[in-house]
CSV table of C-alpha atoms and ligand atoms in Angstrom, one decimal:
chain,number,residue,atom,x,y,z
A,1,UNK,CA,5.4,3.4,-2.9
A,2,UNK,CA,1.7,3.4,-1.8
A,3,UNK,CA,1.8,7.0,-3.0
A,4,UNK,CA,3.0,6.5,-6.6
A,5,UNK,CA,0.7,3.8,-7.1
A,6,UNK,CA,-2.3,5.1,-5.5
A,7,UNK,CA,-1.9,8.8,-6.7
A,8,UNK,CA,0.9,9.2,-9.6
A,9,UNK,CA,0.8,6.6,-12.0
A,10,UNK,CA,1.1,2.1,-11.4
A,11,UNK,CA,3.0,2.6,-14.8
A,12,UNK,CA,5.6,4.1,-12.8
A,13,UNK,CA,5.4,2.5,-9.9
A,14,UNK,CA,5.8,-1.0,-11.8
A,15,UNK,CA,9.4,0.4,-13.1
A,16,UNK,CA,10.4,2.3,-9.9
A,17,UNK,CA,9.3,-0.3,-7.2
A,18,UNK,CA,8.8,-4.1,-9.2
A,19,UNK,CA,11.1,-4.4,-11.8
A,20,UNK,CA,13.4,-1.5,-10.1
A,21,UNK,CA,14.3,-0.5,-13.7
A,22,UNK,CA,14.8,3.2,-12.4
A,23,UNK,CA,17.7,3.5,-10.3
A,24,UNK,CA,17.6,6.1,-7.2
A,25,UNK,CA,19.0,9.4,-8.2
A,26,UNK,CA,20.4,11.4,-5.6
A,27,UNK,CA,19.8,14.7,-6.3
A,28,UNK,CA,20.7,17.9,-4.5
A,29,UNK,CA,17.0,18.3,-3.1
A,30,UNK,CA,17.0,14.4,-1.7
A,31,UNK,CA,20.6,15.3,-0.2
A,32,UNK,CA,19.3,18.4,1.1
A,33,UNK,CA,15.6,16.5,2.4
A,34,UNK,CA,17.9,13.9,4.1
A,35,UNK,CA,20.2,16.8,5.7
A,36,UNK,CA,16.8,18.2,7.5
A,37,UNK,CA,16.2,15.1,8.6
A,38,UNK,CA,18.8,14.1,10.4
A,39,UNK,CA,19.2,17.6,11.9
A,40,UNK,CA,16.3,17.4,13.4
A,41,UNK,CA,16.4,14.2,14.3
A,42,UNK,CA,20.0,15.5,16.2
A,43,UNK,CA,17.8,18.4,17.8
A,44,UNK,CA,15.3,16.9,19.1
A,45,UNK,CA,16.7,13.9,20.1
A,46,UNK,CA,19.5,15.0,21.0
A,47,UNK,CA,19.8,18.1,21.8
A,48,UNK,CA,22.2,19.0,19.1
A,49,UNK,CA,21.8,22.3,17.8
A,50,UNK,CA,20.3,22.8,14.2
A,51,UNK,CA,22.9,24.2,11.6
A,52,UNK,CA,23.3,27.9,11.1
A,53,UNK,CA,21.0,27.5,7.7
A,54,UNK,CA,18.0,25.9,9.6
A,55,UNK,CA,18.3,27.9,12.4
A,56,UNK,CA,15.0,30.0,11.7
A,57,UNK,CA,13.2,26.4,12.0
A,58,UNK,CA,13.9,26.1,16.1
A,59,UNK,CA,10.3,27.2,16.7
A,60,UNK,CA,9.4,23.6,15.2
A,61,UNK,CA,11.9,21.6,17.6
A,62,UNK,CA,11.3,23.9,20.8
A,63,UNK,CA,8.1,22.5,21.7
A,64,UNK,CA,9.1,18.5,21.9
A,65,UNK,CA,12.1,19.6,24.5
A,66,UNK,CA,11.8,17.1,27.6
A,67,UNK,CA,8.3,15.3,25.9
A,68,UNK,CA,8.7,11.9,25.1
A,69,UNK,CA,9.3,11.7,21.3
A,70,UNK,CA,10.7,8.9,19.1
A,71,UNK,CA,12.7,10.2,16.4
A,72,UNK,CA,13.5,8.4,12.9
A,73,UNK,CA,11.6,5.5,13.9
A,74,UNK,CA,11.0,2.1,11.9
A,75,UNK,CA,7.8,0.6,12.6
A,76,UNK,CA,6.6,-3.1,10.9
A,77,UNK,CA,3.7,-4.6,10.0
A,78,UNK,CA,2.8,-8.1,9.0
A,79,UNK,CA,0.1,-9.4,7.1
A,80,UNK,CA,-2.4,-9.7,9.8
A,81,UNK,CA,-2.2,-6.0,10.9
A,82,UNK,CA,-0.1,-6.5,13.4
A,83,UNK,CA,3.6,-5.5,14.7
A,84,UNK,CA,6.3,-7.4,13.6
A,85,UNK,CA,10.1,-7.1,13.3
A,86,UNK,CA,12.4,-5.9,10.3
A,87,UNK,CA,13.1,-9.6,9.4
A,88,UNK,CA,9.4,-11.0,10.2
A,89,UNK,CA,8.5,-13.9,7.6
A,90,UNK,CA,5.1,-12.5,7.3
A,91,UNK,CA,6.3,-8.9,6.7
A,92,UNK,CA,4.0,-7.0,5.0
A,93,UNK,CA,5.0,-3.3,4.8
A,94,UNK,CA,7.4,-0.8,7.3
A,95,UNK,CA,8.0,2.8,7.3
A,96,UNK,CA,9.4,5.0,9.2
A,97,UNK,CA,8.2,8.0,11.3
A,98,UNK,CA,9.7,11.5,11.3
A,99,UNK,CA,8.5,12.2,15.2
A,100,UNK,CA,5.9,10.3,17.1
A,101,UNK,CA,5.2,11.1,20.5
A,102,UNK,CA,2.9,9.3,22.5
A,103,UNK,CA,1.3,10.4,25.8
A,104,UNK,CA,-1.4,8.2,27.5
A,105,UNK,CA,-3.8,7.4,24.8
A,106,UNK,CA,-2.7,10.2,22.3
A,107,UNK,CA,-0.3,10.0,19.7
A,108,UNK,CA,0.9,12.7,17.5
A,109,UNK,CA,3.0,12.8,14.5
A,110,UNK,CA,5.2,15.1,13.4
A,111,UNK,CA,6.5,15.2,9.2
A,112,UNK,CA,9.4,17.5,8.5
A,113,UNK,CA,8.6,18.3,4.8
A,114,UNK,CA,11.4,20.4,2.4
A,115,UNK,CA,9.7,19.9,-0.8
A,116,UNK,CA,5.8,22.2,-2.6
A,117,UNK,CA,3.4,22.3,0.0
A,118,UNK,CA,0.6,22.8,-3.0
A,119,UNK,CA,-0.8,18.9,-3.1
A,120,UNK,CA,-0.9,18.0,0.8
A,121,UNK,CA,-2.6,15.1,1.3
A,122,UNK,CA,-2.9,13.4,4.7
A,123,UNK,CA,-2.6,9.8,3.5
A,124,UNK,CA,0.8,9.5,4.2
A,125,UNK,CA,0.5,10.9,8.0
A,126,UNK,CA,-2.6,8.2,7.5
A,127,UNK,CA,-0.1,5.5,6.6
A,128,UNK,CA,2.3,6.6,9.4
A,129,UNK,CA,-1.1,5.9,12.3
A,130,UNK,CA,-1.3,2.5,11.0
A,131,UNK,CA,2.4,1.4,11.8
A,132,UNK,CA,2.2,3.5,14.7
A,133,UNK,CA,-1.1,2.1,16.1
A,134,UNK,CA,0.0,-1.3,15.1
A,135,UNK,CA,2.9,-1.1,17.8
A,136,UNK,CA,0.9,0.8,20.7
A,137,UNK,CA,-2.9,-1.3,20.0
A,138,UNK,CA,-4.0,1.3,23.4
A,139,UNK,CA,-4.4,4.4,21.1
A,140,UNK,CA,-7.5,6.1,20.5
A,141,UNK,CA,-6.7,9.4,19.1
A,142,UNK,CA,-3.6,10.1,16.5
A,143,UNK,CA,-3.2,13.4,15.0
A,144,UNK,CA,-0.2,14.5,12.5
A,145,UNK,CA,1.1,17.3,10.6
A,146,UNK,CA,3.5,18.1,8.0
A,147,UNK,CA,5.7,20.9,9.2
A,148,UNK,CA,5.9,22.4,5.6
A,149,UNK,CA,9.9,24.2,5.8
A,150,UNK,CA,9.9,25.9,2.9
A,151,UNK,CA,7.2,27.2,3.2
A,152,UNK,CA,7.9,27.9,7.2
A,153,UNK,CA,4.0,26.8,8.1
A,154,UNK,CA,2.7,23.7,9.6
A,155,UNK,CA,0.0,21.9,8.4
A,156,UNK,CA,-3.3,21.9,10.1
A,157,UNK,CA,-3.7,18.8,12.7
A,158,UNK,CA,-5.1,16.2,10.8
A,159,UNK,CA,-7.6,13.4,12.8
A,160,UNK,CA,-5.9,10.1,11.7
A,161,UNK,CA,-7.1,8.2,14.4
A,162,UNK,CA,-9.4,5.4,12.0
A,163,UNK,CA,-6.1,3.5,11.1
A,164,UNK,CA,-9.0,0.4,10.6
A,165,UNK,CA,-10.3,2.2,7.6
A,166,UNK,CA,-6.6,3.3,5.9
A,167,UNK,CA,-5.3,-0.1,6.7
A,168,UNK,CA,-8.7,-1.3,4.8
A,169,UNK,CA,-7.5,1.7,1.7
A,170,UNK,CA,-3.8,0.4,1.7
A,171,UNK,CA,-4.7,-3.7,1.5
A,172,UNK,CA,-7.3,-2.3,-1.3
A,173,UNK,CA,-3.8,-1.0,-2.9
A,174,UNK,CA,-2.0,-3.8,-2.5
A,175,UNK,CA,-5.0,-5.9,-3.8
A,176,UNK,CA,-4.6,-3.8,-6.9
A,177,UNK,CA,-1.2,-4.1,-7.5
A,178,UNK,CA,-1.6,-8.3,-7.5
A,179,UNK,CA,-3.5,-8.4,-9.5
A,180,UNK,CA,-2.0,-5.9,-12.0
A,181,UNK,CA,1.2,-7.9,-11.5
A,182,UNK,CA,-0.6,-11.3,-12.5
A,183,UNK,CA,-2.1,-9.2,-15.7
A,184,UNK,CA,1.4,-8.1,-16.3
A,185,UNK,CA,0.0,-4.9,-17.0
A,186,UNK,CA,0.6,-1.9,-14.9
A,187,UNK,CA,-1.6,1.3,-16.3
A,188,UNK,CA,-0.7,4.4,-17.1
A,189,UNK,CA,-2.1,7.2,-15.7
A,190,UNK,CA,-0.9,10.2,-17.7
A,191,UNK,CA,-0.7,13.6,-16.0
A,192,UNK,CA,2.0,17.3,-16.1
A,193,UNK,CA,4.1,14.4,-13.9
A,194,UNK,CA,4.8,12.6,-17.1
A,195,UNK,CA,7.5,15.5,-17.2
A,196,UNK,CA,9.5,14.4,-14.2
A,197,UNK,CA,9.1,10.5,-14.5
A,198,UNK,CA,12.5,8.3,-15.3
A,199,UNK,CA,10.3,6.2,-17.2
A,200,UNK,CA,12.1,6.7,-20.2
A,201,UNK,CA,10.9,3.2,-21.9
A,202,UNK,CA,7.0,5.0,-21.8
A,203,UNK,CA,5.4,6.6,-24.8
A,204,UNK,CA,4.0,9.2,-22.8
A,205,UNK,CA,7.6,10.4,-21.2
A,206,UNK,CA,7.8,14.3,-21.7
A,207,UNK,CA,10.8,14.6,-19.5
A,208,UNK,CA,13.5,16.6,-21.0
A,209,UNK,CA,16.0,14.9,-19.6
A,210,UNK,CA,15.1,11.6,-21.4
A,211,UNK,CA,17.8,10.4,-23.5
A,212,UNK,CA,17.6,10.6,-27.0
B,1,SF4,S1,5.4,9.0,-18.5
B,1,SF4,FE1,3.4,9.3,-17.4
B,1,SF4,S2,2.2,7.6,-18.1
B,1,SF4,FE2,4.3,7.1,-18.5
B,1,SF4,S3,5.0,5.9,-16.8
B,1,SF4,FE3,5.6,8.0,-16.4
B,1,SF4,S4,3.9,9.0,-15.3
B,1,SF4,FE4,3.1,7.0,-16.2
């Protein structure tokens, strides 16, 4: 959600996340993203082997064998910054974590990845430190990677150990998106993504699939 309105367009974001005018489709390549997931979630966690098809992606799971990772994790945050639980009053945001592991003072964070490697931005592995470093305050250094699969590369390690400063960019956000909803005027940000959005009600939609 931070992502579509931060990068994509608060257009979008208004219809997908406020007024929830675009349904979820589940498509083949969320099926198949959600498939990875729990595979290695059932790997590593577990010990399950991975399927005959992602079996050329072991080399990503051998190295958490016998370390102490959490897999599939919620985290929550409330409106102070700090951890809270899925029902909290003063819930503010939660997500959840592909793989942290945590040893000492060190956190790293792992994000299995199925989709185009060619935007990679760290924000979201950014996003992940703060509910991470909300729930264990004792950090002082969180790194993360995307483990692109397609692609069959890992990111580089990405420093995302100032979780001050990205909680600072997501309230900024959030600030944003008040005061766009008390304007009742989200704006649109048009881009080659006008192509692929479902907002079909937008002057600017190009996707061919919009109805006629
Ligand atoms: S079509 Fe483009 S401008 Fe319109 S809501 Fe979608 S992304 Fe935004």
């Amino acid at each position: 959600m931070l992502h579509c309105f931060r990068d994509i367009c608060a257009h979008q974001g208004q219809a997908r996340y406020i007024d929830k005018s675009i349904k979820f489709v589940d498509t083949p390549e969320v099926r198949w993203g959600n498939e990875v997931h729990t595979a290695f979630e059932q790997r590593v966690a577990g010990g399950k082997p991975l399927p005959l098809e992602m079996q050329a992606w072991e080399k990503y799971a051998v190295p958490f064998d016998g370390r102490p990772v959490q897999c599939e994790t919620w985290f929550y945050v409330d409106v102070d910054g700090r951890a809270c639980d899925r029902y909290a009053k003063n819930k503010f945001g939660h997500g959840k974590i592909d793989l942290a592991m945590i040893e000492g003072d060190n956190a790293y964070i792992a994000d299995w990845k199925t989709g185009n490697s060619k935007y990679e931005d760290p924000f979201e592995l950014a996003v992940n430190a703060v509910l991470l470093h909300v729930k264990y305050p004792h950090l002082k250094k969180i790194v993360g990677q995307y483990i692109w699969l397609k692609d069959d590369r890992p990111s580089q390690l990405y420093d995302v150990s100032d979780t001050r400063s990205t909680w600072g960019e997501i309230c900024h956000i959030m600030q944003q998106v008040t005061a766009w909803r008390m304007a009742a005027s989200f704006p649109k940000k048009r881009s080659g993504l006008c192509s692929w959005c479902q907002r079909y009600d937008c002057s600017d939609n190009s996707n061919p699939d919009k109805p006629e």
